[in-house]
Amino acid sequence: MAIVHQTTLTPSKLELLEAWLPTRRWYRGTTPRLSKAGGFRLDDPDGVVGIEFLLLIDDSATGPQLYHVPLTYRGAPLHGADEGLVGTMEHGVLGRRWAYDATRDPVAVNAVVDLLAGRATAQAQNYSDTVDSSVEVRRVDVPDNSVQPLDTDTHTDLPVSSELTLRIHRLPVDPLPDAVGAVAAPYVLAGVRRSVVEIVSVRTRATAPEENQV
């Protein structure tokens, strides 16, 4: 169970991401001006890595843009993941924390796999030991394999097998139609727009492109 500390972060998560987002292929603005829009957490079974799925609104462009930025927080650098490093922060309780793009962190990818398989439960973003009931999951078994992330202009794909891809949507919309015209309704973003936002999907080569959402 992850413990959410009510303490200081220097720089803050938003400050860290305002410097990092312009380096991403899928970022559509110029100079980010971010506000928190929602999100949730997943637990690391070993209790070492913090895993958070952030929904952020950037109002620096011509109109507000919603971004999905999953992060992990570690007490030491993750070997071989320099490309995924977002930056470091000083945590008021835990000391220095290394923040990573969660699509580059195997602990986070495995946690998503466990969530989709029903072995894990989404946790509240701001409270310890609290289930987030706004996260709706259509369960599916996903292989627990190492993957090579692939960024595009709108999403990051994590191919977990020759037939199955975990897709992290970086620019979720409200609502997001799938390739055959249906509307996915997997994650309820409460408190801002009461939006329905797809942030993760599972895609197969053999069936319809939209199999599962988180």
Coordinates of N, CA and C in Angstrom, one line a residue:
M1 N 0.8 -1.2 0.0 CA 0.0 0.0 0.0 C 0.9 1.2 0.0
A2 N 0.7 2.1 -1.0 CA 1.5 3.3 -1.1 C 1.0 4.3 0.0
I3 N 2.0 5.0 0.6 CA 1.7 6.1 1.5 C 1.8 7.4 0.8
V4 N 0.8 8.2 0.9 CA 0.8 9.5 0.3 C 1.1 10.5 1.4
H5 N 2.3 11.1 1.3 CA 2.7 12.1 2.3 C 2.2 13.5 1.9
Q6 N 1.7 14.2 2.9 CA 1.3 15.6 2.8 C 2.5 16.4 3.1
T7 N 3.3 16.7 2.1 CA 4.6 17.4 2.4 C 5.0 18.2 1.2
T8 N 6.2 18.8 1.2 CA 6.7 19.6 0.2 C 7.5 18.8 -0.9
L9 N 7.4 19.4 -2.1 CA 8.2 18.8 -3.2 C 8.9 20.0 -3.9
T10 N 10.2 19.9 -4.1 CA 11.0 21.0 -4.7 C 11.9 20.4 -5.8
P11 N 11.6 20.8 -7.1 CA 10.5 21.5 -7.6 C 9.2 20.7 -7.5
S12 N 8.1 21.4 -7.7 CA 6.8 20.7 -7.6 C 6.7 19.8 -8.9
K13 N 5.7 18.9 -8.9 CA 5.5 18.0 -10.0 C 5.2 18.9 -11.3
L14 N 4.3 19.9 -11.1 CA 3.9 20.7 -12.2 C 5.1 21.5 -12.8
E15 N 6.0 22.0 -11.9 CA 7.2 22.7 -12.3 C 8.1 21.7 -13.1
L16 N 8.3 20.5 -12.6 CA 9.1 19.5 -13.3 C 8.5 19.2 -14.7
L17 N 7.2 19.0 -14.8 CA 6.6 18.7 -16.0 C 6.6 19.8 -17.0
E18 N 6.5 21.1 -16.5 CA 6.5 22.2 -17.4 C 7.8 22.3 -18.1
A19 N 8.9 21.8 -17.5 CA 10.2 21.8 -18.2 C 10.4 20.6 -19.1
W20 N 9.7 19.5 -18.8 CA 9.9 18.2 -19.5 C 8.9 18.1 -20.7
L21 N 7.7 18.6 -20.6 CA 6.7 18.4 -21.7 C 7.2 18.9 -23.0
P22 N 7.8 20.0 -23.1 CA 8.2 20.5 -24.5 C 9.2 19.6 -25.2
T23 N 9.8 18.7 -24.5 CA 10.8 17.8 -25.1 C 10.1 16.5 -25.7
R24 N 8.7 16.4 -25.5 CA 8.0 15.2 -25.9 C 7.4 15.4 -27.3
R25 N 7.5 14.4 -28.0 CA 6.9 14.4 -29.4 C 5.4 14.7 -29.4
W26 N 4.7 14.3 -28.4 CA 3.3 14.4 -28.4 C 2.8 15.7 -27.8
Y27 N 3.7 16.5 -27.3 CA 3.3 17.8 -26.7 C 2.9 18.8 -27.8
R28 N 1.8 19.5 -27.7 CA 1.3 20.3 -28.8 C 1.4 21.8 -28.5
G29 N 1.9 22.2 -27.3 CA 2.0 23.6 -27.0 C 3.5 24.1 -27.2
T30 N 3.8 25.2 -26.6 CA 5.1 25.8 -26.6 C 5.7 26.0 -25.2
T31 N 5.1 26.7 -24.4 CA 5.5 26.9 -23.0 C 4.4 26.5 -22.1
P32 N 4.4 25.3 -21.4 CA 3.3 24.8 -20.7 C 2.9 25.7 -19.5
R33 N 1.6 25.7 -19.3 CA 1.0 26.3 -18.1 C 0.0 25.3 -17.6
L34 N 0.4 24.5 -16.6 CA -0.3 23.3 -16.2 C -1.1 23.5 -15.0
S35 N -2.2 22.8 -14.9 CA -3.0 22.6 -13.7 C -3.4 21.2 -13.6
K36 N -3.6 20.7 -12.4 CA -4.0 19.3 -12.1 C -5.5 19.1 -12.4
A37 N -5.8 18.1 -13.2 CA -7.1 17.8 -13.6 C -7.7 16.5 -13.0
G38 N -6.8 15.6 -12.4 CA -7.3 14.4 -11.9 C -6.2 13.3 -12.0
G39 N -6.6 12.1 -11.7 CA -5.6 11.0 -11.8 C -5.8 10.0 -10.7
F40 N -4.9 9.0 -10.7 CA -5.0 7.9 -9.6 C -3.6 7.3 -9.5
R41 N -3.5 6.4 -8.5 CA -2.2 5.8 -8.3 C -2.4 4.2 -8.4
L42 N -1.3 3.6 -8.6 CA -1.2 2.1 -8.4 C -0.2 1.8 -7.4
D43 N -0.3 0.7 -6.7 CA 0.6 0.2 -5.7 C 1.7 -0.6 -6.4
D44 N 3.0 -0.4 -5.9 CA 4.1 -1.3 -6.2 C 4.0 -2.4 -5.2
P45 N 3.9 -3.7 -5.5 CA 3.8 -4.8 -4.5 C 4.9 -4.8 -3.6
D46 N 6.1 -4.3 -4.0 CA 7.3 -4.3 -3.1 C 7.4 -3.0 -2.3
G47 N 6.4 -2.1 -2.5 CA 6.4 -0.9 -1.7 C 7.6 0.1 -1.9
V48 N 8.2 0.0 -3.0 CA 9.4 0.8 -3.3 C 9.2 2.0 -4.2
V49 N 8.4 1.7 -5.3 CA 8.2 2.7 -6.4 C 6.9 3.3 -6.3
G50 N 6.8 4.6 -6.3 CA 5.5 5.3 -6.4 C 5.1 5.4 -7.8
I51 N 3.8 5.1 -8.1 CA 3.2 5.1 -9.4 C 2.0 5.9 -9.5
E52 N 2.0 7.0 -10.3 CA 0.9 7.9 -10.4 C 0.6 8.2 -11.8
F53 N -0.7 8.2 -12.1 CA -1.2 8.6 -13.4 C -1.9 10.0 -13.3
L54 N -1.2 11.0 -13.9 CA -1.6 12.4 -13.8 C -2.4 12.8 -15.0
L55 N -3.5 13.5 -14.8 CA -4.2 14.2 -15.9 C -4.0 15.6 -15.6
L56 N -3.5 16.3 -16.7 CA -3.2 17.7 -16.6 C -3.8 18.5 -17.7
I57 N -4.2 19.7 -17.3 CA -4.7 20.7 -18.4 C -3.6 21.7 -18.6
D58 N -3.3 21.9 -19.9 CA -2.4 23.0 -20.3 C -3.2 24.0 -21.0
D59 N -3.2 25.2 -20.5 CA -4.0 26.3 -21.1 C -3.1 27.3 -21.8
S60 N -1.9 26.9 -22.2 CA -1.0 27.9 -22.8 C -1.2 28.0 -24.3
A61 N -1.9 27.0 -24.9 CA -2.1 27.1 -26.4 C -3.4 27.8 -26.7
T62 N -3.9 27.6 -27.9 CA -5.1 28.3 -28.4 C -6.3 27.9 -27.6
G63 N -6.3 26.7 -27.0 CA -7.4 26.2 -26.2 C -6.9 25.2 -25.2
P64 N -7.6 25.0 -24.1 CA -7.1 24.0 -23.1 C -6.9 22.6 -23.7
Q65 N -5.8 22.0 -23.4 CA -5.5 20.6 -23.8 C -5.2 19.7 -22.6
L66 N -5.9 18.6 -22.6 CA -5.7 17.6 -21.6 C -4.6 16.7 -21.9
Y67 N -3.7 16.5 -21.0 CA -2.6 15.5 -21.2 C -2.7 14.4 -20.1
H68 N -2.2 13.3 -20.5 CA -2.1 12.1 -19.6 C -0.6 11.8 -19.4
V69 N -0.1 12.0 -18.2 CA 1.3 11.8 -17.9 C 1.5 10.8 -16.7
P70 N 1.7 9.6 -17.0 CA 2.0 8.6 -15.9 C 3.4 8.7 -15.5
L71 N 3.7 8.8 -14.2 CA 5.0 8.9 -13.6 C 5.3 7.9 -12.6
T72 N 6.6 7.6 -12.4 CA 7.0 6.8 -11.2 C 8.0 7.6 -10.4
Y73 N 8.1 7.3 -9.1 CA 9.0 8.0 -8.2 C 9.8 7.0 -7.5
R74 N 11.2 7.2 -7.6 CA 12.1 6.3 -7.0 C 13.1 7.0 -6.1
G75 N 13.6 6.2 -5.1 CA 14.6 6.7 -4.2 C 16.0 6.6 -4.7
A76 N 16.2 6.1 -5.9 CA 17.5 6.0 -6.6 C 17.3 5.9 -8.1
P77 N 18.3 6.2 -8.9 CA 18.2 6.1 -10.3 C 17.8 4.7 -10.8
L78 N 17.0 4.6 -11.8 CA 16.6 3.3 -12.5 C 17.7 3.0 -13.5
H79 N 18.4 1.9 -13.4 CA 19.5 1.6 -14.3 C 19.0 1.4 -15.7
G80 N 19.6 2.0 -16.6 CA 19.3 1.9 -18.0 C 18.1 2.7 -18.5
A81 N 17.6 3.6 -17.7 CA 16.3 4.3 -18.0 C 16.6 5.8 -18.1
D82 N 17.8 6.2 -18.5 CA 18.1 7.6 -18.6 C 17.1 8.4 -19.5
E83 N 16.8 7.7 -20.6 CA 15.9 8.3 -21.6 C 14.5 8.6 -21.0
G84 N 14.1 7.9 -20.0 CA 12.8 8.1 -19.3 C 12.8 9.0 -18.1
L85 N 14.0 9.5 -17.8 CA 14.1 10.4 -16.6 C 13.4 11.7 -16.9
V86 N 12.4 12.1 -16.0 CA 11.8 13.4 -16.1 C 12.6 14.4 -15.3
G87 N 13.1 14.1 -14.2 CA 13.9 15.0 -13.4 C 13.9 14.5 -11.9
T88 N 14.5 15.3 -11.1 CA 14.6 14.9 -9.7 C 13.9 16.0 -8.8
M89 N 13.4 15.6 -7.7 CA 12.7 16.5 -6.7 C 13.2 16.2 -5.3
E90 N 13.2 17.2 -4.5 CA 13.5 17.0 -3.1 C 12.1 16.9 -2.3
H91 N 11.9 15.7 -1.7 CA 10.7 15.3 -1.0 C 10.9 15.6 0.5
G92 N 9.9 16.3 1.1 CA 10.1 16.7 2.5 C 10.2 15.6 3.5
V93 N 9.8 14.4 3.1 CA 9.9 13.2 4.0 C 10.9 12.2 3.5
L94 N 10.9 11.9 2.2 CA 11.7 10.9 1.6 C 13.0 11.3 1.1
G95 N 13.3 12.6 1.0 CA 14.5 13.1 0.4 C 14.5 13.1 -1.1
R96 N 15.6 12.9 -1.7 CA 15.6 13.0 -3.2 C 14.9 11.9 -3.9
R97 N 14.1 12.3 -4.9 CA 13.2 11.4 -5.6 C 13.5 11.5 -7.1
W98 N 13.7 10.4 -7.8 CA 13.9 10.4 -9.2 C 12.6 10.1 -9.9
A99 N 12.1 11.0 -10.7 CA 10.8 10.9 -11.4 C 11.0 10.4 -12.8
Y100 N 10.3 9.3 -13.2 CA 10.4 8.7 -14.6 C 9.1 8.7 -15.3
D101 N 9.2 8.8 -16.6 CA 8.1 8.5 -17.5 C 7.7 7.1 -17.2
A102 N 6.5 6.8 -16.7 CA 6.1 5.5 -16.3 C 6.1 4.4 -17.4
T103 N 6.0 4.9 -18.7 CA 6.1 4.0 -19.8 C 7.5 3.4 -20.0
R104 N 8.4 4.0 -19.3 CA 9.8 3.5 -19.3 C 10.2 2.7 -18.1
D105 N 9.3 2.5 -17.2 CA 9.6 1.9 -15.9 C 8.8 0.6 -15.8
P106 N 9.6 -0.6 -15.8 CA 8.9 -1.9 -15.8 C 8.0 -2.1 -14.6
V107 N 8.3 -1.5 -13.4 CA 7.4 -1.7 -12.3 C 6.0 -1.1 -12.6
A108 N 5.9 0.1 -13.3 CA 4.6 0.7 -13.6 C 3.9 -0.1 -14.7
V109 N 4.7 -0.6 -15.7 CA 4.0 -1.4 -16.7 C 3.4 -2.7 -16.1
N110 N 4.2 -3.3 -15.2 CA 3.6 -4.5 -14.6 C 2.4 -4.2 -13.7
A111 N 2.4 -3.0 -13.1 CA 1.2 -2.7 -12.3 C 0.0 -2.5 -13.2
V112 N 0.2 -1.9 -14.4 CA -1.0 -1.7 -15.3 C -1.5 -3.1 -15.7
V113 N -0.6 -4.0 -16.0 CA -0.9 -5.4 -16.4 C -1.7 -6.0 -15.3
D114 N -1.3 -5.9 -14.0 CA -2.0 -6.4 -12.9 C -3.4 -5.8 -12.7
L115 N -3.5 -4.5 -13.0 CA -4.8 -3.8 -12.9 C -5.8 -4.4 -14.0
L116 N -5.3 -4.5 -15.2 CA -6.2 -5.0 -16.2 C -6.6 -6.5 -16.0
A117 N -5.7 -7.2 -15.3 CA -6.0 -8.6 -15.0 C -6.9 -8.8 -13.8
G118 N -7.1 -7.7 -13.1 CA -7.9 -7.8 -11.8 C -7.2 -8.2 -10.6
R119 N -5.8 -8.1 -10.7 CA -5.0 -8.5 -9.6 C -4.6 -7.2 -8.7
A120 N -5.0 -6.0 -9.2 CA -4.7 -4.8 -8.5 C -5.9 -3.9 -8.6
T121 N -5.9 -2.9 -7.7 CA -7.0 -1.9 -7.7 C -6.5 -0.5 -7.7
A122 N -7.1 0.4 -8.5 CA -6.7 1.7 -8.6 C -6.8 2.4 -7.2
Q123 N -5.9 3.2 -6.8 CA -5.9 3.9 -5.5 C -6.0 5.4 -5.7
A124 N -6.6 6.1 -4.7 CA -6.8 7.5 -4.8 C -5.5 8.2 -4.9
Q125 N -5.5 9.3 -5.7 CA -4.3 10.1 -6.0 C -3.7 10.8 -4.8
N126 N -4.6 11.2 -3.8 CA -4.1 12.1 -2.8 C -4.3 11.6 -1.4
Y127 N -4.7 10.3 -1.3 CA -5.0 9.7 0.1 C -4.4 8.3 0.1
S128 N -3.8 7.9 1.3 CA -3.3 6.6 1.5 C -4.4 5.6 1.7
D129 N -4.2 4.4 1.2 CA -5.1 3.2 1.5 C -6.5 3.5 1.1
T130 N -6.8 4.2 0.0 CA -8.1 4.5 -0.4 C -8.3 4.1 -1.9
V131 N -9.3 3.3 -2.1 CA -9.6 2.9 -3.5 C -10.2 4.0 -4.3
D132 N -9.8 4.2 -5.5 CA -10.4 5.2 -6.4 C -11.5 4.5 -7.3
S133 N -12.8 4.7 -6.9 CA -13.9 4.0 -7.6 C -14.2 4.6 -8.9
S134 N -13.6 5.8 -9.3 CA -13.9 6.4 -10.6 C -13.1 5.8 -11.7
V135 N -12.2 4.9 -11.4 CA -11.4 4.2 -12.5 C -12.1 2.9 -12.8
E136 N -12.6 2.8 -14.0 CA -13.4 1.6 -14.5 C -12.5 0.8 -15.4
V137 N -12.4 -0.5 -15.1 CA -11.5 -1.4 -15.9 C -12.3 -2.5 -16.5
R138 N -12.1 -2.7 -17.8 CA -12.6 -3.9 -18.5 C -11.4 -4.9 -18.5
R139 N -11.6 -5.9 -17.8 CA -10.5 -6.8 -17.5 C -10.1 -7.6 -18.8
V140 N -8.8 -7.8 -18.9 CA -8.2 -8.6 -19.9 C -6.8 -9.1 -19.5
D141 N -6.4 -10.3 -19.9 CA -5.1 -10.8 -19.5 C -4.1 -10.3 -20.5
V142 N -3.1 -9.7 -19.9 CA -2.0 -9.1 -20.7 C -0.7 -9.8 -20.3
P143 N 0.1 -10.3 -21.2 CA 1.4 -10.9 -20.8 C 2.3 -9.9 -20.1
D144 N 3.0 -10.4 -19.1 CA 3.9 -9.6 -18.3 C 5.3 -9.8 -18.9
N145 N 5.6 -9.0 -19.9 CA 6.8 -9.1 -20.6 C 7.5 -7.7 -20.7
S146 N 8.8 -7.8 -20.9 CA 9.6 -6.5 -21.1 C 9.2 -6.0 -22.4
V147 N 9.2 -4.6 -22.6 CA 8.7 -4.0 -23.8 C 9.6 -2.9 -24.1
Q148 N 9.6 -2.5 -25.4 CA 10.3 -1.3 -25.9 C 9.3 -0.2 -26.3
P149 N 9.1 0.8 -25.5 CA 8.1 1.8 -25.8 C 8.3 2.5 -27.1
L150 N 7.2 2.9 -27.7 CA 7.3 3.6 -29.0 C 6.4 4.8 -28.9
D151 N 7.0 6.0 -28.9 CA 6.2 7.3 -28.8 C 5.7 7.7 -30.2
T152 N 4.4 8.2 -30.3 CA 3.9 8.8 -31.5 C 3.4 10.2 -31.2
D153 N 2.7 10.8 -32.1 CA 2.3 12.2 -31.9 C 1.1 12.2 -30.9
T154 N 0.5 11.1 -30.6 CA -0.7 11.1 -29.7 C -0.6 10.1 -28.6
H155 N 0.2 9.1 -28.7 CA 0.2 8.0 -27.7 C 1.6 7.4 -27.6
T156 N 1.7 6.5 -26.6 CA 2.9 5.7 -26.4 C 2.5 4.2 -26.5
D157 N 3.0 3.4 -27.4 CA 2.7 2.0 -27.5 C 3.7 1.2 -26.7
L158 N 3.2 0.2 -26.0 CA 4.0 -0.8 -25.3 C 3.7 -2.2 -25.9
P159 N 4.4 -2.7 -26.9 CA 4.1 -4.0 -27.4 C 4.5 -5.1 -26.4
V160 N 3.5 -5.8 -25.9 CA 3.8 -6.8 -24.8 C 3.9 -8.2 -25.4
S161 N 3.5 -8.4 -26.7 CA 3.6 -9.6 -27.4 C 3.5 -9.3 -28.9
S162 N 3.6 -10.3 -29.7 CA 3.5 -10.1 -31.2 C 2.0 -9.8 -31.6
E163 N 1.1 -10.1 -30.7 CA -0.3 -9.9 -31.0 C -1.0 -8.8 -30.1
L164 N -0.3 -8.3 -29.1 CA -1.0 -7.4 -28.1 C -0.1 -6.2 -27.8
T165 N -0.8 -5.0 -27.8 CA -0.1 -3.8 -27.5 C -0.8 -3.0 -26.4
L166 N -0.1 -2.5 -25.4 CA -0.7 -1.6 -24.4 C -0.5 -0.2 -24.9
R167 N -1.5 0.5 -25.1 CA -1.5 1.9 -25.6 C -1.8 2.9 -24.5
I168 N -0.8 3.8 -24.2 CA -1.0 4.9 -23.3 C -1.3 6.1 -24.1
H169 N -2.6 6.6 -23.9 CA -3.0 7.8 -24.6 C -2.5 9.0 -23.9
R170 N -1.7 9.8 -24.6 CA -1.1 11.0 -24.1 C -2.1 12.2 -24.2
L171 N -3.0 12.2 -25.2 CA -3.9 13.3 -25.4 C -5.3 12.8 -25.4
P172 N -5.8 12.4 -24.2 CA -7.2 11.9 -24.1 C -8.2 13.0 -24.4
V173 N -9.3 12.6 -25.0 CA -10.4 13.6 -25.3 C -11.7 13.1 -24.7
D174 N -12.7 13.9 -24.7 CA -13.9 13.6 -24.1 C -15.1 13.8 -25.0
P175 N -15.7 12.7 -25.4 CA -15.3 11.3 -25.3 C -14.4 10.9 -26.4
L176 N -13.7 9.8 -26.3 CA -12.8 9.4 -27.4 C -13.4 8.2 -28.2
P177 N -13.8 8.4 -29.5 CA -14.3 7.3 -30.3 C -13.2 6.4 -30.7
D178 N -13.5 5.1 -30.8 CA -12.5 4.2 -31.3 C -12.6 4.1 -32.8
A179 N -11.8 3.2 -33.3 CA -11.6 3.2 -34.8 C -12.9 2.8 -35.5
V180 N -13.9 2.1 -34.8 CA -15.1 1.7 -35.5 C -16.3 2.6 -35.1
G181 N -16.0 3.7 -34.4 CA -17.1 4.6 -34.1 C -17.7 4.5 -32.8
A182 N -17.4 3.5 -32.0 CA -18.0 3.4 -30.7 C -17.3 4.4 -29.8
V183 N -17.9 4.6 -28.6 CA -17.3 5.6 -27.7 C -16.9 4.8 -26.4
A184 N -15.7 4.9 -26.1 CA -15.2 4.3 -24.9 C -15.5 5.1 -23.6
A185 N -15.9 4.5 -22.5 CA -16.2 5.3 -21.3 C -15.6 4.6 -20.1
P186 N -14.2 4.7 -20.1 CA -13.6 3.9 -19.0 C -13.2 4.7 -17.8
Y187 N -12.8 5.9 -17.9 CA -12.3 6.6 -16.7 C -13.0 7.9 -16.5
V188 N -13.7 8.1 -15.4 CA -14.5 9.3 -15.1 C -13.6 10.3 -14.4
L189 N -13.3 11.4 -15.1 CA -12.5 12.5 -14.5 C -13.5 13.4 -13.7
A190 N -13.5 13.2 -12.4 CA -14.4 14.0 -11.6 C -13.8 15.3 -11.1
G191 N -14.7 16.3 -10.9 CA -14.3 17.5 -10.2 C -13.9 18.6 -11.1
V192 N -13.6 18.3 -12.4 CA -13.2 19.4 -13.3 C -14.3 19.6 -14.4
R193 N -14.5 18.6 -15.2 CA -15.6 18.7 -16.3 C -16.5 17.5 -16.2
R194 N -16.4 16.6 -15.2 CA -17.2 15.4 -15.2 C -16.9 14.6 -16.5
S195 N -15.7 14.6 -17.0 CA -15.4 14.1 -18.3 C -15.3 12.6 -18.3
V196 N -15.4 12.0 -19.4 CA -15.1 10.6 -19.6 C -13.9 10.5 -20.5
V197 N -12.8 9.9 -20.0 CA -11.5 10.0 -20.6 C -10.9 8.6 -20.7
E198 N -10.5 8.2 -21.9 CA -9.8 7.0 -22.1 C -8.3 7.3 -22.0
I199 N -7.6 6.6 -21.1 CA -6.2 6.9 -20.9 C -5.3 5.7 -21.3
V200 N -5.8 4.4 -21.2 CA -5.1 3.2 -21.6 C -6.0 2.3 -22.3
S201 N -5.5 1.7 -23.4 CA -6.3 0.7 -24.1 C -5.4 -0.5 -24.5
V202 N -6.0 -1.6 -24.7 CA -5.3 -2.8 -25.2 C -5.7 -3.0 -26.6
R203 N -4.7 -3.2 -27.5 CA -5.0 -3.4 -28.9 C -4.4 -4.7 -29.4
T204 N -5.2 -5.4 -30.2 CA -4.8 -6.7 -30.7 C -4.8 -6.6 -32.2
R205 N -4.0 -7.4 -32.9 CA -3.9 -7.5 -34.3 C -5.0 -8.3 -34.9
A206 N -5.5 -9.3 -34.1 CA -6.5 -10.3 -34.6 C -7.9 -9.8 -34.4
T207 N -8.2 -8.8 -33.6 CA -9.6 -8.4 -33.3 C -9.7 -7.0 -33.5
A208 N -10.8 -6.4 -33.0 CA -11.1 -5.0 -33.1 C -10.0 -4.2 -32.4
P209 N -9.7 -3.0 -32.9 CA -8.6 -2.2 -32.3 C -8.7 -1.9 -30.8
E210 N -10.0 -1.8 -30.3 CA -10.2 -1.4 -29.0 C -10.7 -2.6 -28.2
E211 N -9.9 -3.1 -27.3 CA -10.3 -4.3 -26.5 C -10.5 -3.9 -25.1
N212 N -9.8 -3.0 -24.5 CA -9.9 -2.8 -23.1 C -9.4 -1.4 -22.7
Q213 N -10.0 -0.8 -21.8 CA -9.6 0.6 -21.4 C -9.5 0.6 -19.9
V214 N -8.6 1.6 -19.4 CA -8.5 1.9 -18.0 C -8.9 3.3 -17.8

